[in-house]
Coordinates of C-alpha atoms in Angstrom, one line a residue:
M88 CA 87.3 148.8 110.0
E89 CA 90.0 147.7 112.5
A90 CA 87.7 148.3 115.4
Y91 CA 85.0 146.0 113.8
I92 CA 87.6 143.3 113.2
Q93 CA 88.7 143.5 116.8
E94 CA 85.1 143.4 118.1
A95 CA 84.3 140.4 115.9
L96 CA 87.4 138.6 117.1
F97 CA 86.4 139.3 120.7
V98 CA 82.9 138.0 120.2
L99 CA 84.4 134.9 118.6
F100 CA 86.6 134.5 121.7
Q101 CA 83.6 134.8 124.0
L102 CA 81.7 132.2 121.9
C103 CA 84.7 129.8 122.2
F104 CA 84.9 130.5 125.9
I105 CA 81.2 129.6 126.4
I106 CA 81.5 126.4 124.3
Q107 CA 84.5 125.3 126.3
L108 CA 82.6 125.9 129.6
Y109 CA 79.8 123.7 128.2
Y110 CA 82.2 120.8 127.6
L111 CA 83.6 121.2 131.1
L112 CA 80.2 121.4 132.9
S113 CA 78.1 119.1 130.9
N114 CA 80.6 116.4 130.1
H115 CA 83.6 116.3 132.3
S116 CA 81.9 117.1 135.6
R117 CA 80.1 113.8 135.5
L118 CA 83.4 111.9 136.0
T119 CA 84.1 114.1 139.1
R120 CA 81.1 112.7 140.8
Y121 CA 81.7 109.1 139.8
V122 CA 82.9 106.8 142.6
P123 CA 84.2 103.4 141.7
R124 CA 83.2 100.4 143.8
Q125 CA 85.7 100.0 146.7
E126 CA 85.0 96.5 148.0
L127 CA 86.5 93.7 146.0
P128 CA 83.7 92.0 144.0
A129 CA 83.2 88.2 143.8
A130 CA 84.2 86.4 140.6
T131 CA 81.0 85.8 138.5
V132 CA 82.0 85.0 134.9
P133 CA 84.7 83.0 133.2
V134 CA 87.1 85.3 131.3
S135 CA 89.4 85.1 128.4
V136 CA 92.3 87.6 128.3
I137 CA 93.4 88.3 124.8
I138 CA 96.8 89.7 123.8
S139 CA 98.1 90.2 120.3
A140 CA 101.9 90.3 120.2
R141 CA 104.3 90.9 117.3
N142 CA 108.0 90.8 118.1
E143 CA 107.3 91.3 121.8
A144 CA 109.7 88.7 123.3
R145 CA 111.1 91.0 126.0
N146 CA 107.7 92.3 127.0
L147 CA 106.1 88.9 127.1
T148 CA 108.9 87.7 129.4
E149 CA 108.4 90.7 131.7
N150 CA 104.6 91.1 131.7
L151 CA 102.8 87.9 130.7
P152 CA 103.6 85.9 133.9
Y153 CA 102.0 88.7 136.0
I154 CA 98.8 88.5 134.0
L155 CA 98.9 84.7 134.3
Q156 CA 99.0 85.0 138.1
Q157 CA 95.9 87.1 138.5
N158 CA 93.7 86.5 141.5
Y159 CA 90.8 85.1 139.5
P160 CA 89.5 81.5 139.7
D161 CA 88.4 80.9 136.1
Y162 CA 90.2 82.5 133.3
E163 CA 92.5 81.8 130.4
V164 CA 95.1 83.9 128.6
V165 CA 95.1 83.7 124.8
V166 CA 98.3 85.2 123.2
I167 CA 98.3 85.6 119.4
N168 CA 101.9 85.4 118.2
D169 CA 101.4 87.6 115.2
C170 CA 104.1 87.0 112.5
S171 CA 106.9 87.5 115.0
T172 CA 110.5 87.1 113.8
D173 CA 112.1 87.3 117.2
D174 CA 112.1 84.6 120.0
S175 CA 108.4 85.1 120.9
D176 CA 107.5 81.5 120.0
L177 CA 110.2 80.1 122.3
I178 CA 109.3 82.5 125.1
L179 CA 105.6 81.6 124.9
Q180 CA 106.3 77.8 124.9
D181 CA 108.5 78.2 128.0
I182 CA 105.8 80.2 129.8
Q183 CA 103.1 77.7 128.8
R184 CA 105.0 74.9 130.4
E185 CA 104.6 76.7 133.7
F186 CA 101.0 78.1 133.2
A187 CA 98.6 75.6 131.7
H188 CA 95.9 78.3 131.2
L189 CA 98.0 80.0 128.6
K190 CA 96.8 79.3 125.0
I191 CA 99.0 80.2 122.1
V192 CA 97.6 81.1 118.6
T193 CA 100.3 81.5 115.9
V194 CA 99.8 83.7 112.8
N195 CA 102.4 83.2 110.0
E196 CA 103.2 85.9 107.5
H197 CA 101.5 85.3 104.1
V198 CA 103.7 85.8 101.1
R199 CA 101.1 87.9 99.2
F200 CA 99.0 89.4 102.0
K201 CA 99.9 91.6 104.9
T202 CA 97.8 91.0 108.0
G203 CA 97.2 93.5 110.8
K204 CA 96.2 93.5 114.4
K205 CA 92.5 93.1 113.7
F206 CA 93.1 89.8 111.8
A207 CA 95.2 88.5 114.7
L208 CA 92.6 89.6 117.3
T209 CA 89.9 87.9 115.3
L210 CA 91.7 84.6 115.4
G211 CA 92.3 85.0 119.2
I212 CA 88.7 85.7 119.8
K213 CA 87.7 82.6 117.8
A214 CA 90.1 80.6 119.9
A215 CA 88.9 81.9 123.2
K216 CA 86.6 79.5 125.1
N217 CA 84.8 82.1 127.2
E218 CA 82.1 84.6 126.4
H219 CA 83.6 87.5 128.3
L220 CA 86.8 88.9 126.7
L221 CA 89.4 91.2 128.3
F222 CA 92.0 92.8 126.1
T223 CA 95.4 94.3 126.7
D224 CA 98.8 94.5 124.9
A225 CA 102.1 92.7 125.5
D226 CA 103.8 95.8 126.6
C227 CA 101.2 96.4 129.3
K228 CA 101.2 95.4 133.0
P229 CA 98.2 95.6 135.4
A230 CA 98.6 97.7 138.5
T231 CA 97.5 94.8 140.7
L232 CA 96.5 91.1 140.7
N233 CA 92.9 92.1 141.0
W234 CA 92.7 93.6 137.4
I235 CA 90.5 90.8 136.0
T236 CA 88.3 90.6 139.1
R237 CA 87.3 94.2 138.9
M238 CA 87.0 94.5 135.1
A239 CA 84.9 91.3 134.9
A240 CA 82.6 92.6 137.6
G241 CA 81.5 95.3 135.2
F242 CA 79.5 92.7 133.2
T243 CA 76.3 93.1 135.0
G244 CA 72.7 93.3 133.6
S245 CA 72.8 94.3 130.0
V246 CA 76.5 95.5 130.0
Q247 CA 78.5 94.1 127.1
I248 CA 81.4 96.6 127.0
V249 CA 83.6 97.7 129.9
L250 CA 85.9 100.6 129.4
G251 CA 89.1 100.7 131.5
Y252 CA 91.9 103.2 131.9
S253 CA 95.5 102.8 130.8
P254 CA 98.0 105.5 131.9
Y255 CA 101.6 105.7 130.9
T256 CA 104.4 105.2 133.4
R257 CA 106.0 108.4 134.7
T258 CA 109.6 108.8 133.6
R259 CA 112.1 111.7 133.1
N260 CA 111.9 111.6 129.3
F261 CA 111.2 115.0 127.9
L262 CA 108.1 113.8 126.0
N263 CA 106.6 111.9 129.0
P264 CA 104.7 114.7 130.7
F265 CA 102.7 115.8 127.7
I266 CA 102.1 112.2 126.6
R267 CA 100.7 111.4 130.0
F268 CA 98.6 114.6 129.9
E269 CA 97.2 113.8 126.4
T270 CA 96.3 110.3 127.6
L271 CA 94.6 111.7 130.6
K272 CA 92.6 114.2 128.7
T273 CA 91.6 111.5 126.2
A274 CA 90.4 109.3 129.1
I275 CA 88.4 112.1 130.7
N276 CA 86.6 112.6 127.4
Y277 CA 85.7 109.0 126.6
L278 CA 85.0 108.0 130.2
S279 CA 82.8 111.0 130.7
A280 CA 81.0 110.4 127.4
A281 CA 80.3 106.8 128.6
L282 CA 78.8 108.0 131.9
N283 CA 76.6 110.4 129.9
G284 CA 75.3 107.4 127.9
D285 CA 77.1 108.3 124.7
A286 CA 80.3 106.2 124.7
Y287 CA 82.3 106.7 121.5
M288 CA 85.7 105.0 122.1
G289 CA 87.8 102.8 124.3
I290 CA 91.5 101.9 124.6
G291 CA 92.6 98.4 123.6
R292 CA 95.2 98.3 126.4
N293 CA 92.3 97.9 128.8
L294 CA 89.0 97.0 127.3
A295 CA 86.4 94.2 127.7
Y296 CA 83.5 93.1 125.7
T297 CA 81.5 89.9 125.0
K298 CA 82.1 87.4 122.3
S299 CA 78.5 87.5 121.2
L300 CA 78.7 91.2 120.7
F301 CA 81.8 90.8 118.6
F302 CA 80.3 88.2 116.3
G303 CA 76.9 89.8 116.3
A304 CA 78.5 92.9 114.9
K305 CA 80.5 90.8 112.4
G306 CA 83.7 91.6 114.1
F307 CA 85.9 94.2 112.5
A308 CA 84.3 93.7 109.1
M309 CA 83.1 97.3 108.8
H310 CA 86.6 98.8 109.2
M311 CA 88.9 95.9 108.4
H312 CA 90.5 98.0 105.6
V313 CA 91.8 100.5 108.2
M314 CA 95.0 99.5 110.0
S315 CA 93.9 101.0 113.4
G316 CA 90.6 101.1 115.2
D317 CA 90.3 97.6 116.7
D318 CA 89.4 99.3 119.9
D319 CA 87.9 102.8 119.4
L320 CA 86.0 102.0 116.1
F321 CA 84.6 98.8 117.5
V322 CA 83.3 100.7 120.6
N323 CA 82.1 103.6 118.5
Q324 CA 80.0 101.4 116.3
N325 CA 78.6 99.1 119.0
A326 CA 78.3 101.0 122.3
T327 CA 74.8 102.0 123.5
P328 CA 73.6 103.8 126.6
D329 CA 72.6 100.5 128.2
N330 CA 75.4 98.1 127.1
T331 CA 78.5 100.1 128.2
A332 CA 80.1 100.7 131.7
I333 CA 83.4 102.1 132.9
E334 CA 85.8 100.8 135.6
I335 CA 88.4 103.2 137.0
H336 CA 89.4 101.6 140.3
P337 CA 93.2 101.9 140.7
D338 CA 93.4 98.1 140.8
T339 CA 92.3 98.0 137.2
F340 CA 94.8 100.5 135.7
I341 CA 97.0 99.1 133.0
Y342 CA 100.5 100.7 132.8
T343 CA 102.8 100.9 129.9
D344 CA 105.8 102.9 128.8
A345 CA 105.3 105.9 126.6
K346 CA 107.3 106.5 123.4
T347 CA 110.6 108.2 124.1
T348 CA 111.4 109.7 120.7
L349 CA 109.5 112.2 118.6
G350 CA 109.5 109.9 115.6
G351 CA 108.0 107.0 117.5
W352 CA 105.4 109.2 119.1
F353 CA 104.5 110.8 115.7
R354 CA 104.0 107.4 114.1
Q355 CA 101.8 106.2 116.9
K356 CA 99.6 109.4 117.0
K357 CA 99.3 109.4 113.2
R358 CA 98.0 105.9 113.3
H359 CA 95.5 106.6 116.1
M360 CA 94.2 109.9 114.7
G361 CA 93.6 108.5 111.2
V362 CA 90.5 106.6 112.3
G363 CA 88.6 109.6 113.6
A364 CA 87.0 110.1 110.2
L365 CA 85.1 106.8 110.6
Y366 CA 83.4 107.7 113.9
K367 CA 79.7 108.3 113.9
N368 CA 78.8 111.8 112.6
K369 CA 77.6 113.1 116.0
H370 CA 80.9 112.0 117.6
R371 CA 83.0 113.5 114.9
R372 CA 81.1 116.8 115.3
M373 CA 81.5 116.7 119.1
L374 CA 85.2 116.1 119.0
S375 CA 85.9 118.5 116.2
F376 CA 83.9 121.3 117.9
D377 CA 85.9 120.8 121.1
A378 CA 89.2 120.7 119.3
I379 CA 88.5 123.8 117.1
T380 CA 87.0 126.0 119.9
G381 CA 89.7 125.0 122.3
F382 CA 92.4 125.9 119.8
L383 CA 90.7 129.2 118.9
F384 CA 90.2 130.1 122.6
Y385 CA 93.9 130.2 123.1
V386 CA 94.8 131.8 119.8
L387 CA 92.2 134.6 120.3
F388 CA 93.2 135.0 123.9
I389 CA 96.8 135.7 122.9
L390 CA 95.6 138.1 120.2
C391 CA 93.5 140.0 122.7
L392 CA 96.5 140.5 124.9
V393 CA 98.9 141.4 122.1
F394 CA 96.7 143.9 120.3
K395 CA 95.1 145.1 123.5
F396 CA 91.4 144.7 122.6
E397 CA 89.5 144.0 125.8
P398 CA 92.6 142.5 127.5
I399 CA 91.1 142.7 131.0
L400 CA 88.0 140.8 130.0
A401 CA 90.0 138.3 128.0
L402 CA 92.3 137.7 131.0
G403 CA 89.3 137.3 133.2
A404 CA 87.7 134.7 131.0
F405 CA 91.0 132.8 130.8
V406 CA 91.4 132.8 134.6
F407 CA 87.8 131.8 135.1
R408 CA 88.1 128.8 132.8
W409 CA 91.4 127.8 134.4
V410 CA 89.9 127.9 137.9
L411 CA 86.9 125.9 136.8
Q412 CA 89.2 123.3 135.3
L413 CA 91.1 123.1 138.5
F414 CA 87.8 122.7 140.4
I415 CA 86.5 120.0 138.1
Y416 CA 89.7 118.2 137.3
R417 CA 91.2 118.1 140.9
K418 CA 89.4 114.9 141.9
V419 CA 89.5 113.4 138.4
F420 CA 93.3 113.8 138.1
K421 CA 93.7 112.2 141.5
K422 CA 91.4 109.3 140.6
L423 CA 93.3 108.7 137.4
D424 CA 96.8 108.7 139.2
S425 CA 97.8 112.0 137.7
G426 CA 97.5 114.5 140.5
D427 CA 101.0 115.8 139.8
M428 CA 99.8 117.1 136.5
L429 CA 97.1 119.5 137.8
W430 CA 99.3 122.6 137.9
S431 CA 100.6 122.0 134.4
L432 CA 97.1 122.6 133.0
P433 CA 97.5 126.1 131.4
L434 CA 100.6 125.1 129.4
F435 CA 99.7 121.5 128.5
D436 CA 96.0 122.3 127.8
M437 CA 97.1 124.8 125.2
I438 CA 99.6 122.4 123.6
Y439 CA 96.9 119.7 123.7
Y440 CA 94.5 121.7 121.5
I441 CA 97.3 122.5 119.1
Y442 CA 98.2 118.8 118.9
L443 CA 94.5 117.8 118.3
N444 CA 94.2 120.1 115.3
V445 CA 97.6 119.3 113.8
F446 CA 97.3 115.6 114.1
G447 CA 93.6 115.8 113.0
L448 CA 94.8 117.2 109.7
I449 CA 97.7 114.8 109.4
G450 CA 95.4 111.8 110.1
T451 CA 93.0 113.1 107.4
F452 CA 95.5 113.4 104.6
I453 CA 98.2 110.8 105.5
K454 CA 97.2 107.2 105.8
T455 CA 99.2 104.6 107.8
T456 CA 99.9 101.2 106.3
R457 CA 101.2 99.3 109.3
W458 CA 100.2 98.7 112.8
K459 CA 103.7 98.1 114.2

């Protein structure tokens, strides 16, 4: 009986191994071959940059002037001061005196109703004068002054959604390496899916779409009851093979600081993972299958070694997958400003799949009630 159990577990290990190879070769390899446009494109469309900010006085002081000085001839910046209780209103008024293309929208807290980010963004989109909208957050800073130029250039032909990349700044905090790795793996997944014509999410720190698409889809109406999802759920419900493009030139990277405490990181991830259940069925299946088989691959690999059933073959499969990851991810990590993380793959990749399953369960059973 024990021999049958060992054989069944090894067969399951092999199956997980094959499925993980499929994800690497069919999905992620597409991003390896993708080459962003190097020459600086000409400005073609007016742009409205939209930022929702709640109690972000310090970040607005540090980051907003840089966004207001972008090398782009025709754009405005719409900041929604969302029920702030700090000095955000005074900061914004001071900055507006220097930059006339800053538009301020103020949301006041209602006595009976609590509003979230989606409500604030909706007001900002309504206030925007331009068709092409570019989104980021108050705690974010573009890598260069050409951020708008390159992101706006993605609106060609039938494109209505442009997905950007937003890495976390590298620090010495003990959580920082894994947070950067998780963000990188998430980006590889959603950017590769978009290149394969099946975009399923985007990140609101660096995302663009058209005003007509937003109102044509009735905004966030389908998921207004969920606190998160202003970015990934909107893309999941509205992206098509023809209307979505990506932009990963280093000029377009949006940097922000990662959480520095376990509590802050936990709350952030719980909020983000809670919206996965509202993805389209095919995307839920795709992501769940990757998460479960990736987790089982590592669990069964360890069992093969500990209980010594086919340990040589198990080790060979592990090394083969790792080498294939190195081959595929080498260029991708470098493109996404994360070349230093390549050799941490074996450890962080295992932690990543544990994290996906743990937070997937947490997001399913524990609902978040606030966005900040």
